[in-house]
Amino acid sequence: MSDQRRKIIIDCDPGHDDAVAIMLAARNPKLELLGITTVRGNQTLEKVTRNALNICQYLNIDVPVCKGLGEGIVRMSPPVEERVHGDSGLDGPVFAPLTKELDPRHAVDFIVETVMASDTPVTLVPTGPLSNIAMAIKKEPKILEKIEEIVLMGGAYQHGNVTPAAEFNIYADAEAAYVVFTCGRPVVMMGLDLTRQALCYPEVVERMSKVKTTAGKLFVDLMHFFCMTQKRVFGWAGGPLHDPTTIAYLIDPSCIETKEMYTEIDITGGPSHGRTNCDYFNLRTDVPKNSKVAVKLDVDKFWDIVEDNLKLYDAI
Ligand code: BDR
Ligand code: CA
C-alpha cells in the first residue's frame, strides 16, 4: 500500500512557537516530515540551528536538520527577537548535552535535492523569514512543479508587530517574501490576523501539563517562559502561538477559514516595507489571486489538535 502521508519540510527559526510547530508535525500520522531547515530570525543562525537540534534530540525526532541563510537575500536582517524568545532563542527548557549532529548539506541544497528527488509533491512550511525558500526557488526553479503548496506563517492584512505595517517574518526578508508570493505556486498565509486568535493563556499550559509525555513536558517548559515574557514585554496574560497554526491547518484544514486574495509584498524600503498588502475586498481585478489568507481560527479545535499531537510522544 502506498504511503498517503503529506510530505513536508519545515523551514524555521526556533523560537518557542516554531518548536511547537515541529512537535505537532513530527509524529502526526497524516504528515511525513522530510527534514527541518533553519534560517536566522528569532535568534542568530547558530542559535536557532542549535535549538532545532535540541528539539529533535529531546523528542527523538530522527530527521535531517540543515543550516541555511544567516542574512536576508538582499538586505541585512533586523535585530533578533530576544525579548520574547530569550538569549538562546528557546529559553525555558533544560536540554541534555547535544549529540544529534547537523546534516552537512546547506538548507537551500537540501530543499532543492529533497523536492526534486520526491516521487510525490512536497509542501513547504516556512515559519521564519523566507530567505531559504526564495533562494531554493531561484537556484532550481524546477522545484516549483513539485511544490504542492507553501503554507507559511507571516504577514498581516491588518496591523504589523515589528512596524505598524509589517509582521516580523516578512519584514526580516521582504525581498525573499516577494519571490515566494510571486512564484506561481499556491501560498497559504497564516498572518497575525489569524495567529492573534491562537492565544496561549496559563489555562492552556495547565491543560497541556496533564499530557504526561516528552512533548507535553517540553510544551509546558516552553510556554511557562513564553507566558512570562508576554506579560513582561507586552503586559498580556497570554500571547499568540503563531507558527503551529500552519501545521494545524495541514492536519485539519477545517480548523482555519481562509479567503482567496491577491497579496503583494511591499519592498519599497518606505514606512510600509515588508507589509503584505492583501486585497481583502478583491479590488484588483487585473491580477490573479495568489494566496489563501487565513481569517478565522476554530480555537477549540486548534487546542484539541495541539493536545492530541502532544499525546503521540513517549510517556514520561
Ligand atoms: C513570527 O515571528 C517569530 O517571532 C515567531 O516565531 C513567528 O514565526 C511572528 O511574527
Ligand atoms: Ca518563527
mmCIF file of C-alpha atoms and ligand atoms in Angstrom:
data_model
loop_
_atom_site.group_PDB
_atom_site.id
_atom_site.type_symbol
_atom_site.label_atom_id
_atom_site.label_comp_id
_atom_site.label_asym_id
_atom_site.label_seq_id
_atom_site.Cartn_x
_atom_site.Cartn_y
_atom_site.Cartn_z
ATOM 1 C CA MET A 1 0.000 0.000 0.000
ATOM 2 C CA SER A 2 1.404 3.413 -0.898
ATOM 3 C CA ASP A 3 2.244 5.967 1.764
ATOM 4 C CA GLN A 4 -0.511 8.609 1.668
ATOM 5 C CA ARG A 5 1.095 10.937 4.196
ATOM 6 C CA ARG A 6 1.611 14.503 3.037
ATOM 7 C CA LYS A 7 5.323 15.251 2.670
ATOM 8 C CA ILE A 8 6.516 18.425 4.331
ATOM 9 C CA ILE A 9 9.721 20.355 5.035
ATOM 10 C CA ILE A 10 9.660 22.826 7.945
ATOM 11 C CA ASP A 11 11.893 25.866 7.396
ATOM 12 C CA CYS A 12 12.135 27.640 10.735
ATOM 13 C CA ASP A 13 13.904 29.818 13.321
ATOM 14 C CA PRO A 14 13.111 28.159 16.671
ATOM 15 C CA GLY A 15 11.702 30.042 18.580
ATOM 16 C CA HIS A 16 9.091 28.798 21.068
ATOM 17 C CA ASP A 17 6.240 28.686 18.563
ATOM 18 C CA ASP A 18 8.442 27.112 15.870
ATOM 19 C CA ALA A 19 9.260 24.378 18.398
ATOM 20 C CA VAL A 20 5.566 23.634 18.904
ATOM 21 C CA ALA A 21 5.059 23.503 15.121
ATOM 22 C CA ILE A 22 7.794 20.844 14.895
ATOM 23 C CA MET A 23 6.171 18.900 17.757
ATOM 24 C CA LEU A 24 2.775 18.840 16.053
ATOM 25 C CA ALA A 25 4.227 17.715 12.724
ATOM 26 C CA ALA A 26 6.793 15.082 13.582
ATOM 27 C CA ARG A 27 4.523 12.305 14.872
ATOM 28 C CA ASN A 28 1.265 13.132 13.141
ATOM 29 C CA PRO A 29 0.128 10.159 11.028
ATOM 30 C CA LYS A 30 -1.120 12.420 8.203
ATOM 31 C CA LEU A 31 2.272 14.076 7.713
ATOM 32 C CA GLU A 32 5.736 12.908 6.735
ATOM 33 C CA LEU A 33 8.376 15.342 7.977
ATOM 34 C CA LEU A 34 11.246 15.057 5.489
ATOM 35 C CA GLY A 35 13.557 17.466 7.263
ATOM 36 C CA ILE A 36 13.991 20.711 9.148
ATOM 37 C CA THR A 37 15.905 23.671 7.744
ATOM 38 C CA THR A 38 16.919 26.727 9.727
ATOM 39 C CA VAL A 39 17.137 30.420 8.995
ATOM 40 C CA ARG A 40 18.168 33.450 11.025
ATOM 41 C CA GLY A 41 15.156 35.136 12.619
ATOM 42 C CA ASN A 42 14.181 34.916 16.267
ATOM 43 C CA GLN A 43 17.871 34.481 17.047
ATOM 44 C CA THR A 44 21.169 34.134 15.194
ATOM 45 C CA LEU A 45 21.516 31.286 12.725
ATOM 46 C CA GLU A 46 23.860 29.416 15.084
ATOM 47 C CA LYS A 47 21.415 29.628 17.981
ATOM 48 C CA VAL A 48 18.245 28.678 16.087
ATOM 49 C CA THR A 49 20.068 25.745 14.487
ATOM 50 C CA ARG A 50 21.213 24.515 17.880
ATOM 51 C CA ASN A 51 17.637 24.872 19.100
ATOM 52 C CA ALA A 52 16.290 22.774 16.211
ATOM 53 C CA LEU A 53 18.821 20.038 17.020
ATOM 54 C CA ASN A 54 17.924 20.169 20.723
ATOM 55 C CA ILE A 55 14.200 19.839 19.968
ATOM 56 C CA CYS A 56 14.835 16.809 17.742
ATOM 57 C CA GLN A 57 17.120 15.148 20.263
ATOM 58 C CA TYR A 58 14.725 15.756 23.154
ATOM 59 C CA LEU A 59 11.717 14.405 21.273
ATOM 60 C CA ASN A 60 13.550 11.632 19.451
ATOM 61 C CA ILE A 61 12.732 13.089 16.032
ATOM 62 C CA ASP A 62 15.022 11.414 13.533
ATOM 63 C CA VAL A 63 15.109 13.784 10.544
ATOM 64 C CA PRO A 64 17.919 15.810 8.957
ATOM 65 C CA VAL A 65 18.455 19.322 10.324
ATOM 66 C CA CYS A 66 20.197 21.631 7.826
ATOM 67 C CA LYS A 67 21.502 25.126 8.429
ATOM 68 C CA GLY A 68 20.554 27.835 5.955
ATOM 69 C CA LEU A 69 20.924 31.563 5.473
ATOM 70 C CA GLY A 70 22.145 33.894 8.210
ATOM 71 C CA GLU A 71 21.100 37.104 6.437
ATOM 72 C CA GLY A 72 18.383 38.335 4.125
ATOM 73 C CA ILE A 73 18.865 37.738 0.392
ATOM 74 C CA VAL A 74 19.235 41.479 -0.317
ATOM 75 C CA ARG A 75 19.367 43.421 2.940
ATOM 76 C CA MET A 76 20.937 42.810 6.323
ATOM 77 C CA SER A 77 18.477 41.215 8.738
ATOM 78 C CA PRO A 78 16.845 43.248 11.516
ATOM 79 C CA PRO A 79 17.789 42.597 15.166
ATOM 80 C CA VAL A 80 16.797 39.232 16.640
ATOM 81 C CA GLU A 81 13.615 38.832 18.786
ATOM 82 C CA GLU A 82 15.399 38.392 22.125
ATOM 83 C CA ARG A 83 12.703 39.985 24.291
ATOM 84 C CA VAL A 84 10.204 37.212 23.571
ATOM 85 C CA HIS A 85 12.413 34.158 22.998
ATOM 86 C CA GLY A 86 15.345 34.871 25.336
ATOM 87 C CA ASP A 87 19.092 34.793 24.847
ATOM 88 C CA SER A 88 19.178 31.245 23.451
ATOM 89 C CA GLY A 89 16.097 31.833 21.281
ATOM 90 C CA LEU A 90 14.455 28.962 23.156
ATOM 91 C CA ASP A 91 14.778 29.849 26.835
ATOM 92 C CA GLY A 92 12.872 27.800 29.398
ATOM 93 C CA PRO A 93 13.587 24.087 28.947
ATOM 94 C CA VAL A 94 16.849 22.498 30.042
ATOM 95 C CA PHE A 95 18.357 20.207 27.414
ATOM 96 C CA ALA A 96 20.899 17.391 27.849
ATOM 97 C CA PRO A 97 24.306 17.822 26.155
ATOM 98 C CA LEU A 98 23.750 17.874 22.407
ATOM 99 C CA THR A 99 24.745 14.749 20.482
ATOM 100 C CA LYS A 100 22.469 14.994 17.427
ATOM 101 C CA GLU A 101 24.576 16.140 14.505
ATOM 102 C CA LEU A 102 23.822 18.753 11.941
ATOM 103 C CA ASP A 103 23.290 17.439 8.406
ATOM 104 C CA PRO A 104 26.234 18.753 6.318
ATOM 105 C CA ARG A 105 24.006 19.966 3.451
ATOM 106 C CA HIS A 106 23.115 23.646 3.171
ATOM 107 C CA ALA A 107 19.400 24.190 3.751
ATOM 108 C CA VAL A 108 18.927 25.541 0.226
ATOM 109 C CA ASP A 109 20.565 22.441 -1.297
ATOM 110 C CA PHE A 110 18.586 20.157 0.996
ATOM 111 C CA ILE A 111 15.301 21.736 -0.094
ATOM 112 C CA VAL A 112 16.201 21.523 -3.794
ATOM 113 C CA GLU A 113 17.522 17.935 -3.625
ATOM 114 C CA THR A 114 14.688 16.642 -1.453
ATOM 115 C CA VAL A 115 11.909 18.190 -3.512
ATOM 116 C CA MET A 116 13.468 17.071 -6.817
ATOM 117 C CA ALA A 117 14.021 13.512 -5.537
ATOM 118 C CA SER A 118 10.490 13.089 -4.219
ATOM 119 C CA ASP A 119 8.096 10.969 -6.283
ATOM 120 C CA THR A 120 5.140 12.983 -4.953
ATOM 121 C CA PRO A 121 4.741 16.752 -4.416
ATOM 122 C CA VAL A 122 6.177 18.310 -1.284
ATOM 123 C CA THR A 123 4.597 21.050 0.865
ATOM 124 C CA LEU A 124 6.955 23.690 2.239
ATOM 125 C CA VAL A 125 6.133 25.041 5.694
ATOM 126 C CA PRO A 126 8.142 28.197 6.429
ATOM 127 C CA THR A 127 7.755 29.580 9.953
ATOM 128 C CA GLY A 128 10.599 32.108 9.803
ATOM 129 C CA PRO A 129 11.926 34.624 7.277
ATOM 130 C CA LEU A 130 11.632 33.296 3.717
ATOM 131 C CA SER A 131 15.327 33.561 2.719
ATOM 132 C CA ASN A 132 15.991 29.820 2.230
ATOM 133 C CA ILE A 133 12.770 29.224 0.302
ATOM 134 C CA ALA A 134 13.396 32.139 -2.067
ATOM 135 C CA MET A 135 16.978 31.029 -2.689
ATOM 136 C CA ALA A 136 15.867 27.443 -3.376
ATOM 137 C CA ILE A 137 13.321 28.711 -5.930
ATOM 138 C CA LYS A 138 15.970 30.868 -7.607
ATOM 139 C CA LYS A 139 18.621 28.140 -7.517
ATOM 140 C CA GLU A 140 16.412 25.476 -9.068
ATOM 141 C CA PRO A 141 13.130 26.805 -10.475
ATOM 142 C CA LYS A 142 12.168 23.213 -11.439
ATOM 143 C CA ILE A 143 11.230 22.632 -7.793
ATOM 144 C CA LEU A 144 8.145 24.776 -8.403
ATOM 145 C CA GLU A 145 6.471 21.978 -10.387
ATOM 146 C CA LYS A 146 6.918 19.686 -7.405
ATOM 147 C CA ILE A 147 5.801 22.038 -4.659
ATOM 148 C CA GLU A 148 2.245 21.215 -3.662
ATOM 149 C CA GLU A 149 1.690 24.313 -1.537
ATOM 150 C CA ILE A 150 3.645 26.768 0.589
ATOM 151 C CA VAL A 151 1.888 27.035 3.957
ATOM 152 C CA LEU A 152 3.628 29.825 5.824
ATOM 153 C CA MET A 153 3.384 31.902 8.971
ATOM 154 C CA GLY A 154 3.896 35.548 8.165
ATOM 155 C CA GLY A 155 2.268 38.830 7.265
ATOM 156 C CA ALA A 156 -0.965 40.516 8.284
ATOM 157 C CA TYR A 157 -3.828 42.144 6.410
ATOM 158 C CA GLN A 158 -4.405 44.355 9.426
ATOM 159 C CA HIS A 159 -1.632 45.500 11.769
ATOM 160 C CA GLY A 160 2.013 44.502 11.981
ATOM 161 C CA ASN A 161 4.054 43.503 15.008
ATOM 162 C CA VAL A 162 7.506 44.838 14.129
ATOM 163 C CA THR A 163 6.393 48.042 12.432
ATOM 164 C CA PRO A 164 2.817 49.370 12.264
ATOM 165 C CA ALA A 165 2.655 47.870 8.767
ATOM 166 C CA ALA A 166 4.729 44.702 8.850
ATOM 167 C CA GLU A 167 4.983 41.344 10.549
ATOM 168 C CA PHE A 168 8.418 40.067 11.644
ATOM 169 C CA ASN A 169 8.971 37.092 9.272
ATOM 170 C CA ILE A 170 8.082 39.102 6.166
ATOM 171 C CA TYR A 171 9.861 42.268 7.303
ATOM 172 C CA ALA A 172 13.036 40.306 8.122
ATOM 173 C CA ASP A 173 13.457 39.402 4.434
ATOM 174 C CA ALA A 174 10.838 41.203 2.381
ATOM 175 C CA GLU A 175 12.576 40.559 -0.937
ATOM 176 C CA ALA A 176 12.528 36.825 -0.215
ATOM 177 C CA ALA A 177 8.827 37.067 0.611
ATOM 178 C CA TYR A 178 8.309 38.869 -2.708
ATOM 179 C CA VAL A 179 9.932 35.931 -4.527
ATOM 180 C CA VAL A 180 7.712 33.439 -2.697
ATOM 181 C CA PHE A 181 4.426 35.293 -3.239
ATOM 182 C CA THR A 182 5.180 35.728 -6.961
ATOM 183 C CA CYS A 183 6.463 32.179 -7.570
ATOM 184 C CA GLY A 184 3.190 30.926 -9.034
ATOM 185 C CA ARG A 185 2.595 28.123 -6.542
ATOM 186 C CA PRO A 186 -0.305 28.257 -4.054
ATOM 187 C CA VAL A 187 0.593 30.167 -0.910
ATOM 188 C CA VAL A 188 -1.429 29.782 2.282
ATOM 189 C CA MET A 189 -0.711 32.658 4.642
ATOM 190 C CA MET A 190 -1.177 32.329 8.397
ATOM 191 C CA GLY A 191 -0.845 36.006 9.222
ATOM 192 C CA LEU A 192 -1.158 37.845 12.514
ATOM 193 C CA ASP A 193 -4.902 38.324 11.907
ATOM 194 C CA LEU A 194 -5.223 34.578 12.420
ATOM 195 C CA THR A 195 -2.442 33.851 14.879
ATOM 196 C CA ARG A 196 -3.657 36.557 17.271
ATOM 197 C CA GLN A 197 -6.636 34.219 17.789
ATOM 198 C CA ALA A 198 -4.303 31.398 18.949
ATOM 199 C CA LEU A 199 -3.627 32.843 22.390
ATOM 200 C CA CYS A 200 -1.742 30.624 24.794
ATOM 201 C CA TYR A 201 -3.020 31.546 28.255
ATOM 202 C CA PRO A 202 -1.885 29.922 31.520
ATOM 203 C CA GLU A 203 -5.103 27.791 31.388
ATOM 204 C CA VAL A 204 -3.836 26.214 28.169
ATOM 205 C CA VAL A 205 -0.480 25.475 29.782
ATOM 206 C CA GLU A 206 -2.318 23.922 32.739
ATOM 207 C CA ARG A 207 -4.376 21.732 30.375
ATOM 208 C CA MET A 208 -1.280 20.527 28.491
ATOM 209 C CA SER A 209 0.568 19.822 31.746
ATOM 210 C CA LYS A 210 -1.761 16.821 32.129
ATOM 211 C CA VAL A 211 -0.234 15.263 28.999
ATOM 212 C CA LYS A 212 2.496 13.122 30.516
ATOM 213 C CA THR A 213 4.771 12.731 27.509
ATOM 214 C CA THR A 214 8.113 14.222 26.494
ATOM 215 C CA ALA A 215 6.312 16.649 24.182
ATOM 216 C CA GLY A 216 3.812 17.593 26.902
ATOM 217 C CA LYS A 217 6.684 18.464 29.213
ATOM 218 C CA LEU A 218 8.561 20.409 26.542
ATOM 219 C CA PHE A 219 5.395 22.359 25.655
ATOM 220 C CA VAL A 220 4.872 23.318 29.301
ATOM 221 C CA ASP A 221 8.521 24.303 29.873
ATOM 222 C CA LEU A 222 8.475 26.439 26.724
ATOM 223 C CA MET A 223 5.129 28.068 27.414
ATOM 224 C CA HIS A 224 5.937 28.965 31.018
ATOM 225 C CA PHE A 225 8.775 31.103 29.710
ATOM 226 C CA PHE A 226 6.695 32.379 26.781
ATOM 227 C CA CYS A 227 3.788 33.478 29.019
ATOM 228 C CA MET A 228 6.254 35.162 31.351
ATOM 229 C CA THR A 229 7.804 37.255 28.567
ATOM 230 C CA GLN A 230 4.405 38.109 27.073
ATOM 231 C CA LYS A 231 3.434 39.512 30.467
ATOM 232 C CA ARG A 232 6.724 41.345 30.977
ATOM 233 C CA VAL A 233 7.115 42.787 27.475
ATOM 234 C CA PHE A 234 3.502 43.424 26.422
ATOM 235 C CA GLY A 235 1.526 43.185 29.657
ATOM 236 C CA TRP A 236 -0.530 40.270 28.270
ATOM 237 C CA ALA A 237 -1.536 37.177 30.251
ATOM 238 C CA GLY A 238 -1.031 35.020 27.148
ATOM 239 C CA GLY A 239 0.492 35.501 23.731
ATOM 240 C CA PRO A 240 -0.146 34.331 20.160
ATOM 241 C CA LEU A 241 1.281 30.927 19.328
ATOM 242 C CA HIS A 242 1.847 31.823 15.681
ATOM 243 C CA ASP A 243 3.739 29.033 13.934
ATOM 244 C CA PRO A 244 1.780 25.878 14.930
ATOM 245 C CA THR A 245 -1.261 27.212 13.035
ATOM 246 C CA THR A 246 0.494 26.117 9.814
ATOM 247 C CA ILE A 247 0.667 22.504 10.957
ATOM 248 C CA ALA A 248 -2.830 22.561 12.473
ATOM 249 C CA TYR A 249 -4.105 23.623 9.033
ATOM 250 C CA LEU A 250 -2.305 20.711 7.364
ATOM 251 C CA ILE A 251 -3.644 18.248 9.914
ATOM 252 C CA ASP A 252 -7.229 19.530 9.787
ATOM 253 C CA PRO A 253 -7.945 22.387 7.340
ATOM 254 C CA SER A 254 -11.436 22.747 8.818
ATOM 255 C CA CYS A 255 -9.935 24.461 11.869
ATOM 256 C CA ILE A 256 -8.914 27.512 9.823
ATOM 257 C CA GLU A 257 -11.078 29.560 7.458
ATOM 258 C CA THR A 258 -9.176 31.149 4.575
ATOM 259 C CA LYS A 259 -10.085 33.720 1.926
ATOM 260 C CA GLU A 260 -8.516 33.787 -1.525
ATOM 261 C CA MET A 261 -6.956 37.106 -2.403
ATOM 262 C CA TYR A 262 -4.110 38.831 -4.197
ATOM 263 C CA THR A 263 -1.225 39.636 -1.855
ATOM 264 C CA GLU A 264 1.630 41.946 -2.798
ATOM 265 C CA ILE A 265 4.756 42.387 -0.684
ATOM 266 C CA ASP A 266 5.995 45.924 -0.131
ATOM 267 C CA ILE A 267 9.724 46.047 -0.968
ATOM 268 C CA THR A 268 9.907 49.799 -1.477
ATOM 269 C CA GLY A 269 12.011 50.453 1.623
ATOM 270 C CA GLY A 270 9.489 53.028 2.867
ATOM 271 C CA PRO A 271 7.437 53.054 6.061
ATOM 272 C CA SER A 272 5.379 50.071 4.876
ATOM 273 C CA HIS A 273 8.392 47.956 3.871
ATOM 274 C CA GLY A 274 7.613 44.312 4.490
ATOM 275 C CA ARG A 275 3.857 44.777 4.557
ATOM 276 C CA THR A 276 1.685 42.080 2.993
ATOM 277 C CA ASN A 277 -0.810 44.157 1.027
ATOM 278 C CA CYS A 278 -3.701 41.728 0.971
ATOM 279 C CA ASP A 279 -6.555 42.635 -1.366
ATOM 280 C CA TYR A 280 -9.239 41.609 1.101
ATOM 281 C CA PHE A 281 -12.117 43.117 -0.896
ATOM 282 C CA ASN A 282 -10.841 41.893 -4.283
ATOM 283 C CA LEU A 283 -10.389 45.367 -5.706
ATOM 284 C CA ARG A 284 -7.584 44.289 -8.041
ATOM 285 C CA THR A 285 -9.408 42.614 -10.910
ATOM 286 C CA ASP A 286 -6.311 42.871 -13.119
ATOM 287 C CA VAL A 287 -4.280 40.246 -11.255
ATOM 288 C CA PRO A 288 -4.915 36.621 -10.320
ATOM 289 C CA LYS A 289 -5.368 35.779 -6.644
ATOM 290 C CA ASN A 290 -2.054 34.340 -5.452
ATOM 291 C CA SER A 291 -2.806 33.440 -1.842
ATOM 292 C CA LYS A 292 -5.249 31.940 0.587
ATOM 293 C CA VAL A 293 -5.130 34.182 3.619
ATOM 294 C CA ALA A 294 -6.258 32.795 6.967
ATOM 295 C CA VAL A 295 -9.045 34.789 8.594
ATOM 296 C CA LYS A 296 -10.670 32.694 11.326
ATOM 297 C CA LEU A 297 -9.441 30.065 13.744
ATOM 298 C CA ASP A 298 -11.637 27.466 15.421
ATOM 299 C CA VAL A 299 -9.900 27.964 18.757
ATOM 300 C CA ASP A 300 -11.295 24.832 20.451
ATOM 301 C CA LYS A 301 -10.316 22.618 17.524
ATOM 302 C CA PHE A 302 -6.839 24.172 17.484
ATOM 303 C CA TRP A 303 -6.074 23.356 21.121
ATOM 304 C CA ASP A 304 -7.545 19.871 20.665
ATOM 305 C CA ILE A 305 -5.099 19.335 17.793
ATOM 306 C CA VAL A 306 -2.234 20.530 19.977
ATOM 307 C CA GLU A 307 -3.231 18.224 22.838
ATOM 308 C CA ASP A 308 -3.837 15.195 20.604
ATOM 309 C CA ASN A 309 -0.436 15.566 18.995
ATOM 310 C CA LEU A 310 1.466 16.075 22.247
ATOM 311 C CA LYS A 311 -0.020 12.731 23.326
ATOM 312 C CA LEU A 312 1.707 10.924 20.438
ATOM 313 C CA TYR A 313 5.146 11.112 22.114
ATOM 314 C CA ASP A 314 6.883 8.818 24.584
ATOM 315 C CA ALA A 315 5.393 8.613 28.067
ATOM 316 C CA ILE A 316 7.365 10.065 30.966
HETATM 317 C C1 BDR B 1 6.784 35.251 13.900
HETATM 318 O O1 BDR B 1 7.990 35.828 14.375
HETATM 319 C C2 BDR B 1 8.611 34.992 15.315
HETATM 320 O O2 BDR B 1 8.930 35.704 16.483
HETATM 321 C C3 BDR B 1 7.678 33.842 15.588
HETATM 322 O O3 BDR B 1 8.399 32.628 15.719
HETATM 323 C C4 BDR B 1 6.767 33.819 14.384
HETATM 324 O O4 BDR B 1 7.253 32.977 13.361
HETATM 325 C C5 BDR B 1 5.607 36.092 14.383
HETATM 326 O O5 BDR B 1 5.712 37.392 13.905
HETATM 327 CA CA CA B 2 9.128 31.502 13.738
#
